[in-house]
Coordinates of N, CA and C in Angstrom, one line a residue:
X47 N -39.4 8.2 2.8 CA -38.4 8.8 2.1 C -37.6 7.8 1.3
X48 N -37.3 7.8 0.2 CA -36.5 7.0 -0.8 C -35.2 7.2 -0.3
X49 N -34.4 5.9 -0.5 CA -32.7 6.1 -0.1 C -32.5 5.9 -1.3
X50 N -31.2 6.3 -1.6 CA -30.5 5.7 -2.6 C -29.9 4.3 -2.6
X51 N -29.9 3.9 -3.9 CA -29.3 2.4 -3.6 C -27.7 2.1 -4.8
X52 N -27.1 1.3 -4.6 CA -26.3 1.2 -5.6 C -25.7 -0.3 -5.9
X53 N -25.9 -0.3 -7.8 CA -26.6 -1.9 -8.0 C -25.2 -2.0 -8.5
X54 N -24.2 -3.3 -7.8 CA -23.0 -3.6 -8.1 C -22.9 -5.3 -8.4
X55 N -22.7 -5.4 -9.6 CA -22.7 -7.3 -10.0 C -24.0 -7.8 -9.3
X56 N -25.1 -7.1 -9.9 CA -25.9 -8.0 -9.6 C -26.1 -8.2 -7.9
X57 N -25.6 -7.2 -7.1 CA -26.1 -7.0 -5.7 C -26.5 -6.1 -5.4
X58 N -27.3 -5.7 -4.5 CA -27.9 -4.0 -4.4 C -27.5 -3.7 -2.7
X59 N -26.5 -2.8 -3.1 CA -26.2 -2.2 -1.5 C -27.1 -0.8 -1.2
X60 N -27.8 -0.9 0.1 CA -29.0 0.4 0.5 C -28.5 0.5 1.7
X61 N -27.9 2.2 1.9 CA -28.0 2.2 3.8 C -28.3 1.8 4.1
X62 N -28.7 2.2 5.4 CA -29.3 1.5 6.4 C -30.1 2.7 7.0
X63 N -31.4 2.3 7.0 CA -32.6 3.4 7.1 C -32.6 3.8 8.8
X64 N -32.4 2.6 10.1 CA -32.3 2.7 11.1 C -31.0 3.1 11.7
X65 N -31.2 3.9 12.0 CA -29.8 4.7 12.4 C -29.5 3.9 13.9
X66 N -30.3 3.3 14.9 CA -30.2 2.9 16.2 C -29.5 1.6 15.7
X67 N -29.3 0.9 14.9 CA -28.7 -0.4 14.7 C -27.5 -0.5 15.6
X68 N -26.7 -2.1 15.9 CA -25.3 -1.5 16.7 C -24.4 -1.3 16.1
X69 N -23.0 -1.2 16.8 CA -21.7 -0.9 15.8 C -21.4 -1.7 15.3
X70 N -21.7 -3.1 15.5 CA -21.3 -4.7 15.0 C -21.9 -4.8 13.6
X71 N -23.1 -4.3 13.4 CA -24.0 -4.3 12.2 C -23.6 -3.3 11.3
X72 N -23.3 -2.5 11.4 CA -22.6 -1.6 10.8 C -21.1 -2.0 10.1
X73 N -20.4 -2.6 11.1 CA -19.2 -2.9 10.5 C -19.3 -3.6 9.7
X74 N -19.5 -4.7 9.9 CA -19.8 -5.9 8.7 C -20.8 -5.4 7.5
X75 N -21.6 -4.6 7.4 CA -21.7 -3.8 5.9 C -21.0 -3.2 5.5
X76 N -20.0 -2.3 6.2 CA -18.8 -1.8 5.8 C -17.9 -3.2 5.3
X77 N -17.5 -3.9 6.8 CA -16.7 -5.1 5.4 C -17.4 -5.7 4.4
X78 N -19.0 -5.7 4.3 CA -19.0 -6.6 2.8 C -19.2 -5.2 2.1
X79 N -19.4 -4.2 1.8 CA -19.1 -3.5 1.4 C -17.5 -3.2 0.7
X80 N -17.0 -2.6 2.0 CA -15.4 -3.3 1.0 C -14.6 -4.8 0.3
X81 N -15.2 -5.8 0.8 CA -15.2 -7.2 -0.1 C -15.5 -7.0 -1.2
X82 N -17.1 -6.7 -1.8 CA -17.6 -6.2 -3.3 C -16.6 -5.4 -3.7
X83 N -15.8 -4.5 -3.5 CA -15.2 -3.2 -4.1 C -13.9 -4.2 -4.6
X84 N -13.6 -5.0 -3.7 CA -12.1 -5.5 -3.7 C -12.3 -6.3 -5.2
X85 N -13.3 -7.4 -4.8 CA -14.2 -8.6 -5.5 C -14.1 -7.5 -7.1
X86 N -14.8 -6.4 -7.1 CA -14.6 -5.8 -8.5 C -13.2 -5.1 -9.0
X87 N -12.6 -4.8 -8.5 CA -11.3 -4.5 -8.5 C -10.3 -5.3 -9.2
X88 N -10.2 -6.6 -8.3 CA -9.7 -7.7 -8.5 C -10.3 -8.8 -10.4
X89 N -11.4 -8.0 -10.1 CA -12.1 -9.0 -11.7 C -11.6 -7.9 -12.8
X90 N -11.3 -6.9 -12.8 CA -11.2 -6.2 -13.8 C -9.6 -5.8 -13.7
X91 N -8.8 -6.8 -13.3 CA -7.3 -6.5 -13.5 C -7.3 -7.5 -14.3
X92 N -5.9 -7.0 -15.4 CA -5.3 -8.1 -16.3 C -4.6 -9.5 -16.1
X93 N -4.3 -10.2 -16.6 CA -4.0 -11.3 -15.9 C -2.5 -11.0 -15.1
X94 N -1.7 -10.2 -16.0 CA 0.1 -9.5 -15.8 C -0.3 -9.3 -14.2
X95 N -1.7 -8.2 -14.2 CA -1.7 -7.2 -13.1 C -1.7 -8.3 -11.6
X96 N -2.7 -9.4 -12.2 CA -3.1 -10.2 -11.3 C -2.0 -11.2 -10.9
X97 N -1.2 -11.2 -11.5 CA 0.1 -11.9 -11.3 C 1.1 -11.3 -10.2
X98 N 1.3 -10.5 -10.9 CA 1.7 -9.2 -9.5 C 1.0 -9.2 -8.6
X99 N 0.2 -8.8 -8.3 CA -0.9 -9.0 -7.0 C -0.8 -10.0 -6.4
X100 N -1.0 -11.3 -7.2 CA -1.0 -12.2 -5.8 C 1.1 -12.1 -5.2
X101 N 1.8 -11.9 -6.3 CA 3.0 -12.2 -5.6 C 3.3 -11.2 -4.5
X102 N 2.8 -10.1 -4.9 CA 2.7 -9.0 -3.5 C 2.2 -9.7 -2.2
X103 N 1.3 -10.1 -2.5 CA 0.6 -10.6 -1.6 C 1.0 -11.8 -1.0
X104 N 2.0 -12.7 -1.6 CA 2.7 -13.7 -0.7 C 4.0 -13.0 -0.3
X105 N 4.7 -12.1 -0.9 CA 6.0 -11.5 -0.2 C 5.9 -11.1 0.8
X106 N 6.7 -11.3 2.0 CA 6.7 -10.4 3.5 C 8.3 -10.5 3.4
X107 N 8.9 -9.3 4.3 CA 9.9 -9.4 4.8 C 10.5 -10.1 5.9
X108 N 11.4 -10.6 6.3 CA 11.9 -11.4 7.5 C 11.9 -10.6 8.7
X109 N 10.6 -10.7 9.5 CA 10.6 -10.2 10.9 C 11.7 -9.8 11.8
X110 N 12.4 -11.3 11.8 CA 13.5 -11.0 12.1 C 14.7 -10.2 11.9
X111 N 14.9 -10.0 10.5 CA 15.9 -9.1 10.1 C 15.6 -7.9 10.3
X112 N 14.2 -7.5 10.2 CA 13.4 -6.1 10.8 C 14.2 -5.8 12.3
X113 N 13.3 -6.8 12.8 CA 13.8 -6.6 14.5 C 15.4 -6.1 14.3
X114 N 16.6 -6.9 13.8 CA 17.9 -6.9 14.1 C 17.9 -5.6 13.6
X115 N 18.0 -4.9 12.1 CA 17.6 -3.9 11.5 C 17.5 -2.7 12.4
X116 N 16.5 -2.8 13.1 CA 15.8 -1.7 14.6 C 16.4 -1.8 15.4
X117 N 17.2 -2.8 16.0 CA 18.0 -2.6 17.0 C 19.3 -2.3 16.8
X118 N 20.0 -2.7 15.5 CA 20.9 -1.7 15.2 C 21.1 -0.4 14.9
X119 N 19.8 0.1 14.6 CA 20.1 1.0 13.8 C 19.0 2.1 15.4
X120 N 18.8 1.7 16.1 CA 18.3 2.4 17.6 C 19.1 2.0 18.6
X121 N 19.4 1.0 18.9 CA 20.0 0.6 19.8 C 19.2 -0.4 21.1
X122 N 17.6 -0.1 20.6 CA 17.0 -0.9 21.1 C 16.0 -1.8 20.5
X123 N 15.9 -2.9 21.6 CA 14.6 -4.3 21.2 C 13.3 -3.8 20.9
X124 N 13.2 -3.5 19.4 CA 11.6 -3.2 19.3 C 10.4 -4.6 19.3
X125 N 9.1 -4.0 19.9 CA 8.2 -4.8 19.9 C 7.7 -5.4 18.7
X126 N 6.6 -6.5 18.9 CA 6.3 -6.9 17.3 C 5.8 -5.7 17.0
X127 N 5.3 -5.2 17.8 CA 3.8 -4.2 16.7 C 4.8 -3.5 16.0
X128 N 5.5 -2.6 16.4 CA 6.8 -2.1 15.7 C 7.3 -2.8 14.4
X129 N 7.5 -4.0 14.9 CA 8.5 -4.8 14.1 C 7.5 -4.8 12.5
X130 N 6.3 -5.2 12.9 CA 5.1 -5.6 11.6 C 4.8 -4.5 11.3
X131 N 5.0 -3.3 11.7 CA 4.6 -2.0 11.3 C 5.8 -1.6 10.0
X132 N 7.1 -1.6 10.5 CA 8.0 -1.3 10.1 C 8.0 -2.2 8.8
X133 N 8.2 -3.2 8.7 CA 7.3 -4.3 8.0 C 6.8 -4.3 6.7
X134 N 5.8 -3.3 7.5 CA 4.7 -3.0 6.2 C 5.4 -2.0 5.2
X135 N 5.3 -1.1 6.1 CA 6.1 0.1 5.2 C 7.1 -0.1 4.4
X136 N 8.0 -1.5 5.0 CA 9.0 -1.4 3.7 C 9.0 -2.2 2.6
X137 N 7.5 -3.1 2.7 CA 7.2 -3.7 1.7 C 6.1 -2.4 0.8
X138 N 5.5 -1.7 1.3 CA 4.8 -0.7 0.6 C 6.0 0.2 0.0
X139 N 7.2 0.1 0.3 CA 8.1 1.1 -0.1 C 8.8 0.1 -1.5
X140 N 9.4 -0.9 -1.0 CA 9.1 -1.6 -2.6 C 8.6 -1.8 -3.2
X141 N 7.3 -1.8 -3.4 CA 6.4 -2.1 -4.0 C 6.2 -1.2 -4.9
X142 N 6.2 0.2 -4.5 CA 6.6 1.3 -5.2 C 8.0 1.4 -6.2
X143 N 8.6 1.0 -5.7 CA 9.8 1.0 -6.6 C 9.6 0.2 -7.5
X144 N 9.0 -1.1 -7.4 CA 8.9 -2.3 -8.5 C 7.7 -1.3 -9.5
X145 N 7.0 -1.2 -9.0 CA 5.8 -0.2 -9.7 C 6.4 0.6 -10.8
X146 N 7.5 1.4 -10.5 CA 7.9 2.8 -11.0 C 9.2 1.8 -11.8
X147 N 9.5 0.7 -11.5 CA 10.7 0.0 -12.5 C 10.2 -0.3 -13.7
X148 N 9.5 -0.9 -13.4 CA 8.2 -1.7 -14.2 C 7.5 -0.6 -15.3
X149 N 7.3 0.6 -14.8 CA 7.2 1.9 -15.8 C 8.0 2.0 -17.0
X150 N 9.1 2.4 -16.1 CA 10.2 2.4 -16.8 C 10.7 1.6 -17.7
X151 N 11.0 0.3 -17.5 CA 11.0 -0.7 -18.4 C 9.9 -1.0 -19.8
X152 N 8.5 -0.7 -19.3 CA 7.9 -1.0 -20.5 C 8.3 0.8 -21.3
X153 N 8.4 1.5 -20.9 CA 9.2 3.1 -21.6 C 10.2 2.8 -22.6
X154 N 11.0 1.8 -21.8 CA 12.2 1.8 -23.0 C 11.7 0.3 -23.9
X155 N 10.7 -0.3 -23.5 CA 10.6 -1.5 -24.9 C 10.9 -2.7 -24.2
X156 N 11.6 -3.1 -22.9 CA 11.7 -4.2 -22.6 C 10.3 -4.7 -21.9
X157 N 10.6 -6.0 -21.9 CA 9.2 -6.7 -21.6 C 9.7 -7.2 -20.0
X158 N 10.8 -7.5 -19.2 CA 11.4 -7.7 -18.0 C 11.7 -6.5 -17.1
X159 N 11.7 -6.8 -16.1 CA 12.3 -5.1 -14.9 C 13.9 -6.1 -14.9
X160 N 14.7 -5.1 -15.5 CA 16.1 -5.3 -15.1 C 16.5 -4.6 -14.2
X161 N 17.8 -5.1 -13.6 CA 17.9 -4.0 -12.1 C 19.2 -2.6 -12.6
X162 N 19.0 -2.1 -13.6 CA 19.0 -1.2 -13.7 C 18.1 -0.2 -13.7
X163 N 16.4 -0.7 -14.3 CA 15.4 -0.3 -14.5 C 15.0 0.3 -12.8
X164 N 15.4 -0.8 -12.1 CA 15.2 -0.7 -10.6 C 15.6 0.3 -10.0
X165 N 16.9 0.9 -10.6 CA 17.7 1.9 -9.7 C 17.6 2.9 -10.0
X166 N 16.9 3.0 -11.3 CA 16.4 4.4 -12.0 C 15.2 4.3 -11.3
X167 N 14.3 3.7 -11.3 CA 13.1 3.8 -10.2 C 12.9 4.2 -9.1
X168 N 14.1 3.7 -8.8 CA 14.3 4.5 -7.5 C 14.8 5.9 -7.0
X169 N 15.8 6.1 -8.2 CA 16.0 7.6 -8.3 C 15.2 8.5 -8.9
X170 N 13.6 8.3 -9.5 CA 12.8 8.6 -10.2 C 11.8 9.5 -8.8
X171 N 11.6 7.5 -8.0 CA 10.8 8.2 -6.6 C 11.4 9.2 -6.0
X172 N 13.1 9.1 -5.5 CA 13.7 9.9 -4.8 C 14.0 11.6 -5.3
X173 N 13.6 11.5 -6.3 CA 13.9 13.3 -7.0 C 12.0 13.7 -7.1
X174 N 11.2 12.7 -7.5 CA 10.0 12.8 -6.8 C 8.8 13.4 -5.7
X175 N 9.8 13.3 -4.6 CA 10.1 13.1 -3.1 C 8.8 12.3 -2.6
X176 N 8.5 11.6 -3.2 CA 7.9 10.1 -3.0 C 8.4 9.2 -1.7
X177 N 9.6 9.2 -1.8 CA 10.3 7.9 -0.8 C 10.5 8.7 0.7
X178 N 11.0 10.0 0.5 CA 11.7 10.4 1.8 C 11.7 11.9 1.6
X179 N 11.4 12.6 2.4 CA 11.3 13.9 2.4 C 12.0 15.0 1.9
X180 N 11.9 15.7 0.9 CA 13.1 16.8 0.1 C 13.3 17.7 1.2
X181 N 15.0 17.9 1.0 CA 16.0 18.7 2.3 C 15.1 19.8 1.8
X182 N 14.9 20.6 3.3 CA 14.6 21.9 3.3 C 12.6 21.9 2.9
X183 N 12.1 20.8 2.3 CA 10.9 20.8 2.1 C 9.9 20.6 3.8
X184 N 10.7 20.1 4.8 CA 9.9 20.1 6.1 C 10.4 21.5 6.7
X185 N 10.0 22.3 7.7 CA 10.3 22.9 8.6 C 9.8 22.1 10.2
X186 N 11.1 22.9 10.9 CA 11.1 22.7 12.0 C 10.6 23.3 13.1
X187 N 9.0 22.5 13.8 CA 8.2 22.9 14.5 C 8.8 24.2 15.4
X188 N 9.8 23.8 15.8 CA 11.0 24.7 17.2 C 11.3 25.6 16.8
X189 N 11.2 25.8 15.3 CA 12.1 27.2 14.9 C 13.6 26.9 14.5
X190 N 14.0 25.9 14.7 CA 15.8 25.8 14.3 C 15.8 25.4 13.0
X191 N 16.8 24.5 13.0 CA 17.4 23.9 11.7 C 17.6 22.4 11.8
X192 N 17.4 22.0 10.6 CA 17.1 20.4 10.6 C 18.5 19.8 10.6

């Protein structure tokens, strides 16, 4: 029986015809699988785009201020996993907003994100309901009121 194959930069990725193989073997096709995808991804962004990218990719938030952040705002010592989770999300949550500034700005003609551009981005996501959930858009499993 013929499988299909699919030819990416000159590499040819083909299932895997044995289904009994282990999970270990499997994954690692899946990651070099996802490596190539990244690997092309990555080649076909502009230099601007690639500029951005890597700086995403060296920004992290201060753990710490997370942690303090969570404990004030619960009252209790969150764990790392917590802490890196939380973390993530609010760098994925800027990132968005710089995204949507960045829009904006090249809209009106400028070549820089001013932080004005920023605040309208933000109010762009937020009427959106991109950032946080529109009142009245969730209901309440229980039957009450939110």
């Amino acid at each position: 029986m013929d499988t299909p194959s699919t030819v990416v930069s000159d590499v040819t990725l083909s299932p895997p015809s044995d289904r009994s193989e282990s999970e270990s073997s499997s994954t690692v096709s899946e990651e070099n699988v996802n490596m190539l995808k990244k690997q092309i991804l990555l080649g076909n962004l502009t230099s601007d785009q690639l500029d951005r990218y890597e700086a995403y990719r060296k920004v992290s938030f201060s753990q710490m201020a997370i942690r303090r952040i969570i404990g004030e705002v619960t009252g209790v010592n969150a764990c790392p996993n917590v802490v890196t989770a939380i973390s993530g999300l609010a760098k994925v949550v800027a990132g968005e907003i710089v995204e949507e500034a960045f829009e904006i700005s090249q809209k009106e003609g400028n070549a820089k994100i001013e932080p004005e551009d920023v605040r309208k981005g933000f109010e762009s996501l937020r009427t959106k309901g991109r950032l946080f959930p529109m009142p009245g858009s969730r209901k309440n499993p229980f039957g009450g009121e939110f």
